[in-house]
């Protein structure tokens, strides 16, 4: 995570520092982690979302080969996205790919309250085995389906409400709580902006020298 010299991007944005941040996405299988990533990377909902990690599918190499760039102020944050498989039998593999992550996105499905309980009892303890202090964002997926459930008059017990999830995030120590719908392309940008900001803060906890982009001692 090193600062670079001041330079200008093609759109005229002046960048005086560049930071590399690894963001690992975890959560139960089926909550929509890969769909969320593909929707964010392509700007459209994948019509045929593949099972397993996005890295397993060669047709997505052009999306995952290079880091995603998020500019915060005059700092360019280059995010390497690490998708994971949520099945318990893949925990040893996750330990390999997630141990060096700077930030975690811990996901659950708002239409399956049990997946939020799994965040509490499985996913937070697991990421804390990798890194006891790394920041994480609590992410709710499929929020469009919660709205549909409300319209259809289904029991509130069938979904996780915004207030319930936000309270859970505060209790669990998330840096923030975000909701998204990969199908409707809503909330996606904010999730990765929050991850980038968390990675930047981790890289420069004491701020940056405004003159030359160096870390303040």
mmCIF file of C-alpha atoms in Angstrom:
data_model
loop_
_atom_site.group_PDB
_atom_site.id
_atom_site.type_symbol
_atom_site.label_atom_id
_atom_site.label_comp_id
_atom_site.label_asym_id
_atom_site.label_seq_id
_atom_site.Cartn_x
_atom_site.Cartn_y
_atom_site.Cartn_z
ATOM 1 C CA UNK A 1 0.000 0.000 0.000
ATOM 2 C CA UNK A 2 2.294 2.744 -1.255
ATOM 3 C CA UNK A 3 1.697 6.312 -2.338
ATOM 4 C CA UNK A 4 2.577 7.365 -5.874
ATOM 5 C CA UNK A 5 3.549 10.693 -7.381
ATOM 6 C CA UNK A 6 0.862 13.119 -8.442
ATOM 7 C CA UNK A 7 -0.564 12.432 -11.901
ATOM 8 C CA UNK A 8 -3.697 13.134 -13.932
ATOM 9 C CA UNK A 9 -6.170 10.557 -15.200
ATOM 10 C CA UNK A 10 -7.685 10.674 -18.681
ATOM 11 C CA UNK A 11 -10.836 12.311 -17.308
ATOM 12 C CA UNK A 12 -8.801 15.150 -15.820
ATOM 13 C CA UNK A 13 -8.939 13.861 -12.237
ATOM 14 C CA UNK A 14 -5.726 14.639 -10.351
ATOM 15 C CA UNK A 15 -4.434 11.678 -8.351
ATOM 16 C CA UNK A 16 -1.586 12.103 -5.883
ATOM 17 C CA UNK A 17 -1.624 8.650 -4.292
ATOM 18 C CA UNK A 18 -2.546 5.099 -5.190
ATOM 19 C CA UNK A 19 -3.486 2.362 -2.732
ATOM 20 C CA UNK A 20 -3.990 -1.362 -3.297
ATOM 21 C CA UNK A 21 -6.796 -2.988 -1.283
ATOM 22 C CA UNK A 22 -7.844 -6.643 -1.281
ATOM 23 C CA UNK A 23 -11.566 -7.085 -0.601
ATOM 24 C CA UNK A 24 -12.849 -10.591 0.184
ATOM 25 C CA UNK A 25 -16.552 -11.384 -0.182
ATOM 26 C CA UNK A 26 -17.927 -14.046 2.182
ATOM 27 C CA UNK A 27 -21.330 -15.421 3.125
ATOM 28 C CA UNK A 28 -23.503 -18.499 2.748
ATOM 29 C CA UNK A 29 -23.809 -20.170 -0.622
ATOM 30 C CA UNK A 30 -26.809 -18.856 -2.531
ATOM 31 C CA UNK A 31 -26.981 -15.420 -0.921
ATOM 32 C CA UNK A 32 -25.941 -13.792 -4.206
ATOM 33 C CA UNK A 33 -22.277 -12.889 -3.714
ATOM 34 C CA UNK A 34 -21.210 -13.669 -7.284
ATOM 35 C CA UNK A 35 -24.299 -12.034 -8.818
ATOM 36 C CA UNK A 36 -23.558 -8.925 -6.777
ATOM 37 C CA UNK A 37 -19.982 -8.824 -8.056
ATOM 38 C CA UNK A 38 -20.936 -9.427 -11.675
ATOM 39 C CA UNK A 39 -23.707 -6.823 -11.557
ATOM 40 C CA UNK A 40 -21.261 -4.291 -10.133
ATOM 41 C CA UNK A 41 -18.517 -5.105 -12.643
ATOM 42 C CA UNK A 42 -20.721 -5.215 -15.744
ATOM 43 C CA UNK A 43 -23.520 -2.805 -14.896
ATOM 44 C CA UNK A 44 -26.190 -5.419 -15.611
ATOM 45 C CA UNK A 45 -27.783 -8.353 -13.829
ATOM 46 C CA UNK A 46 -26.259 -11.656 -15.001
ATOM 47 C CA UNK A 47 -28.920 -13.713 -16.785
ATOM 48 C CA UNK A 48 -27.137 -16.928 -15.876
ATOM 49 C CA UNK A 49 -25.186 -16.470 -12.672
ATOM 50 C CA UNK A 50 -22.642 -19.280 -12.334
ATOM 51 C CA UNK A 51 -22.277 -21.415 -9.241
ATOM 52 C CA UNK A 52 -19.108 -21.053 -7.235
ATOM 53 C CA UNK A 53 -16.511 -18.314 -7.279
ATOM 54 C CA UNK A 54 -16.395 -15.908 -10.202
ATOM 55 C CA UNK A 55 -12.692 -16.721 -10.501
ATOM 56 C CA UNK A 56 -13.565 -20.273 -11.524
ATOM 57 C CA UNK A 57 -15.089 -19.122 -14.803
ATOM 58 C CA UNK A 58 -12.719 -18.136 -17.586
ATOM 59 C CA UNK A 59 -15.346 -16.059 -19.383
ATOM 60 C CA UNK A 60 -15.049 -13.501 -16.588
ATOM 61 C CA UNK A 61 -11.260 -13.172 -16.738
ATOM 62 C CA UNK A 62 -11.538 -9.788 -18.422
ATOM 63 C CA UNK A 63 -13.523 -8.536 -15.409
ATOM 64 C CA UNK A 64 -11.338 -9.900 -12.641
ATOM 65 C CA UNK A 65 -7.874 -9.670 -14.236
ATOM 66 C CA UNK A 66 -7.405 -6.039 -13.245
ATOM 67 C CA UNK A 67 -8.251 -4.207 -10.007
ATOM 68 C CA UNK A 68 -11.341 -2.017 -9.810
ATOM 69 C CA UNK A 69 -10.470 1.660 -9.397
ATOM 70 C CA UNK A 70 -12.358 3.827 -6.918
ATOM 71 C CA UNK A 71 -11.237 7.438 -6.504
ATOM 72 C CA UNK A 72 -11.685 8.995 -3.078
ATOM 73 C CA UNK A 73 -10.770 12.658 -3.080
ATOM 74 C CA UNK A 74 -7.420 12.652 -4.871
ATOM 75 C CA UNK A 75 -6.483 9.093 -3.910
ATOM 76 C CA UNK A 76 -6.955 6.191 -6.291
ATOM 77 C CA UNK A 77 -7.922 2.956 -4.520
ATOM 78 C CA UNK A 78 -7.286 -0.175 -6.590
ATOM 79 C CA UNK A 79 -9.529 -2.960 -5.343
ATOM 80 C CA UNK A 80 -8.714 -6.602 -5.938
ATOM 81 C CA UNK A 81 -11.965 -8.530 -5.489
ATOM 82 C CA UNK A 82 -11.796 -11.988 -3.934
ATOM 83 C CA UNK A 83 -14.948 -14.062 -4.440
ATOM 84 C CA UNK A 84 -15.450 -17.156 -2.256
ATOM 85 C CA UNK A 85 -17.569 -20.293 -2.064
ATOM 86 C CA UNK A 86 -19.865 -20.294 0.958
ATOM 87 C CA UNK A 87 -20.090 -24.034 1.592
ATOM 88 C CA UNK A 88 -18.540 -25.117 4.890
ATOM 89 C CA UNK A 89 -16.382 -27.733 3.185
ATOM 90 C CA UNK A 90 -14.510 -24.924 1.405
ATOM 91 C CA UNK A 91 -13.353 -23.266 4.617
ATOM 92 C CA UNK A 92 -9.735 -24.377 4.165
ATOM 93 C CA UNK A 93 -9.715 -22.860 0.678
ATOM 94 C CA UNK A 94 -11.223 -19.647 2.005
ATOM 95 C CA UNK A 95 -8.485 -19.531 4.623
ATOM 96 C CA UNK A 96 -5.941 -19.436 1.806
ATOM 97 C CA UNK A 97 -7.593 -16.740 -0.318
ATOM 98 C CA UNK A 98 -9.046 -14.607 2.481
ATOM 99 C CA UNK A 99 -6.232 -14.477 5.003
ATOM 100 C CA UNK A 100 -4.513 -11.522 3.335
ATOM 101 C CA UNK A 101 -7.661 -9.486 2.722
ATOM 102 C CA UNK A 102 -7.670 -5.879 3.905
ATOM 103 C CA UNK A 103 -11.465 -5.548 4.032
ATOM 104 C CA UNK A 104 -14.310 -8.072 4.115
ATOM 105 C CA UNK A 105 -17.819 -7.861 2.681
ATOM 106 C CA UNK A 106 -19.947 -10.167 4.825
ATOM 107 C CA UNK A 107 -23.157 -10.948 2.951
ATOM 108 C CA UNK A 108 -26.574 -12.312 3.830
ATOM 109 C CA UNK A 109 -29.889 -12.713 2.005
ATOM 110 C CA UNK A 110 -32.712 -10.530 3.371
ATOM 111 C CA UNK A 111 -35.254 -13.182 2.343
ATOM 112 C CA UNK A 112 -33.492 -15.815 4.460
ATOM 113 C CA UNK A 113 -33.141 -14.650 8.071
ATOM 114 C CA UNK A 114 -31.086 -17.764 8.857
ATOM 115 C CA UNK A 115 -28.276 -16.378 6.686
ATOM 116 C CA UNK A 116 -27.991 -13.360 8.999
ATOM 117 C CA UNK A 117 -27.776 -15.717 11.965
ATOM 118 C CA UNK A 118 -24.994 -17.515 10.136
ATOM 119 C CA UNK A 119 -23.191 -14.185 9.847
ATOM 120 C CA UNK A 120 -23.365 -13.886 13.604
ATOM 121 C CA UNK A 121 -22.384 -17.438 14.500
ATOM 122 C CA UNK A 122 -20.155 -18.504 11.613
ATOM 123 C CA UNK A 123 -18.896 -15.772 9.289
ATOM 124 C CA UNK A 124 -17.726 -13.213 11.818
ATOM 125 C CA UNK A 125 -15.861 -15.850 13.860
ATOM 126 C CA UNK A 126 -14.347 -17.184 10.624
ATOM 127 C CA UNK A 127 -13.002 -13.871 9.345
ATOM 128 C CA UNK A 128 -11.696 -13.099 12.814
ATOM 129 C CA UNK A 129 -9.619 -16.253 12.566
ATOM 130 C CA UNK A 130 -7.997 -14.733 9.471
ATOM 131 C CA UNK A 131 -7.640 -11.233 10.835
ATOM 132 C CA UNK A 132 -8.790 -10.095 14.256
ATOM 133 C CA UNK A 133 -9.011 -6.394 13.383
ATOM 134 C CA UNK A 134 -9.680 -6.051 9.630
ATOM 135 C CA UNK A 135 -12.762 -3.905 8.929
ATOM 136 C CA UNK A 136 -15.866 -5.451 7.429
ATOM 137 C CA UNK A 137 -19.053 -4.200 5.812
ATOM 138 C CA UNK A 138 -22.293 -6.053 6.520
ATOM 139 C CA UNK A 139 -24.077 -6.416 3.172
ATOM 140 C CA UNK A 140 -27.717 -7.367 2.578
ATOM 141 C CA UNK A 141 -28.514 -8.814 -0.847
ATOM 142 C CA UNK A 142 -31.803 -9.298 -2.748
ATOM 143 C CA UNK A 143 -33.507 -6.269 -1.221
ATOM 144 C CA UNK A 144 -35.868 -6.103 -4.192
ATOM 145 C CA UNK A 145 -37.350 -9.417 -3.024
ATOM 146 C CA UNK A 146 -38.040 -7.988 0.424
ATOM 147 C CA UNK A 147 -40.086 -5.232 -1.188
ATOM 148 C CA UNK A 148 -41.968 -7.839 -3.217
ATOM 149 C CA UNK A 149 -42.683 -9.804 -0.044
ATOM 150 C CA UNK A 150 -44.113 -6.692 1.611
ATOM 151 C CA UNK A 151 -46.329 -5.971 -1.389
ATOM 152 C CA UNK A 152 -47.580 -9.550 -1.373
ATOM 153 C CA UNK A 153 -48.376 -9.299 2.338
ATOM 154 C CA UNK A 154 -46.080 -12.082 3.450
ATOM 155 C CA UNK A 155 -45.130 -12.338 7.112
ATOM 156 C CA UNK A 156 -42.399 -9.977 8.276
ATOM 157 C CA UNK A 157 -40.733 -13.020 9.802
ATOM 158 C CA UNK A 158 -39.874 -14.166 6.281
ATOM 159 C CA UNK A 159 -37.477 -11.266 5.723
ATOM 160 C CA UNK A 160 -34.872 -9.213 7.580
ATOM 161 C CA UNK A 161 -35.867 -5.576 7.953
ATOM 162 C CA UNK A 162 -33.501 -2.661 7.443
ATOM 163 C CA UNK A 163 -33.562 -1.773 11.148
ATOM 164 C CA UNK A 164 -32.916 -5.371 12.226
ATOM 165 C CA UNK A 165 -29.935 -5.683 9.899
ATOM 166 C CA UNK A 166 -28.499 -2.293 10.804
ATOM 167 C CA UNK A 167 -28.741 -3.142 14.504
ATOM 168 C CA UNK A 168 -27.037 -6.475 13.852
ATOM 169 C CA UNK A 169 -24.245 -4.684 12.012
ATOM 170 C CA UNK A 170 -23.693 -2.300 14.910
ATOM 171 C CA UNK A 171 -23.728 -5.165 17.401
ATOM 172 C CA UNK A 172 -21.250 -7.223 15.360
ATOM 173 C CA UNK A 173 -18.840 -4.355 14.816
ATOM 174 C CA UNK A 174 -19.345 -3.668 11.105
ATOM 175 C CA UNK A 175 -17.942 -0.356 9.909
ATOM 176 C CA UNK A 176 -21.262 0.183 8.136
ATOM 177 C CA UNK A 177 -24.328 -1.620 6.825
ATOM 178 C CA UNK A 178 -25.283 -1.593 3.138
ATOM 179 C CA UNK A 179 -28.192 -3.021 1.173
ATOM 180 C CA UNK A 180 -28.284 -3.895 -2.499
ATOM 181 C CA UNK A 181 -30.225 -5.526 -5.299
ATOM 182 C CA UNK A 182 -28.112 -7.035 -8.056
ATOM 183 C CA UNK A 183 -31.264 -7.458 -10.143
ATOM 184 C CA UNK A 184 -32.173 -3.772 -9.936
ATOM 185 C CA UNK A 185 -28.543 -2.561 -9.788
ATOM 186 C CA UNK A 186 -29.267 -0.574 -6.641
ATOM 187 C CA UNK A 187 -26.856 0.018 -3.775
ATOM 188 C CA UNK A 188 -23.909 -1.679 -5.490
ATOM 189 C CA UNK A 189 -21.680 1.352 -5.938
ATOM 190 C CA UNK A 190 -21.970 2.369 -2.286
ATOM 191 C CA UNK A 191 -20.834 -1.055 -1.073
ATOM 192 C CA UNK A 192 -17.544 -0.879 -2.927
ATOM 193 C CA UNK A 193 -17.013 2.789 -2.138
ATOM 194 C CA UNK A 194 -17.332 1.912 1.554
ATOM 195 C CA UNK A 195 -14.883 -0.973 1.121
ATOM 196 C CA UNK A 196 -12.428 1.329 -0.667
ATOM 197 C CA UNK A 197 -12.725 3.964 2.051
ATOM 198 C CA UNK A 198 -12.126 1.333 4.742
ATOM 199 C CA UNK A 199 -9.057 0.074 2.912
ATOM 200 C CA UNK A 200 -7.716 3.605 2.523
ATOM 201 C CA UNK A 201 -8.211 4.300 6.222
ATOM 202 C CA UNK A 202 -6.464 1.055 7.084
ATOM 203 C CA UNK A 203 -3.538 1.948 4.839
ATOM 204 C CA UNK A 204 -3.221 5.464 6.260
ATOM 205 C CA UNK A 205 -4.725 5.385 9.771
ATOM 206 C CA UNK A 206 -3.079 8.699 10.687
ATOM 207 C CA UNK A 207 -3.957 10.498 7.473
ATOM 208 C CA UNK A 208 -1.761 11.627 4.602
ATOM 209 C CA UNK A 209 0.639 14.504 4.199
ATOM 210 C CA UNK A 210 -1.291 16.920 1.979
ATOM 211 C CA UNK A 211 1.876 18.146 0.319
ATOM 212 C CA UNK A 212 3.459 14.941 -0.952
ATOM 213 C CA UNK A 213 0.999 12.141 -0.255
ATOM 214 C CA UNK A 214 3.125 10.438 2.407
ATOM 215 C CA UNK A 215 1.850 8.824 5.550
ATOM 216 C CA UNK A 216 1.962 11.066 8.564
ATOM 217 C CA UNK A 217 4.157 9.606 11.304
#
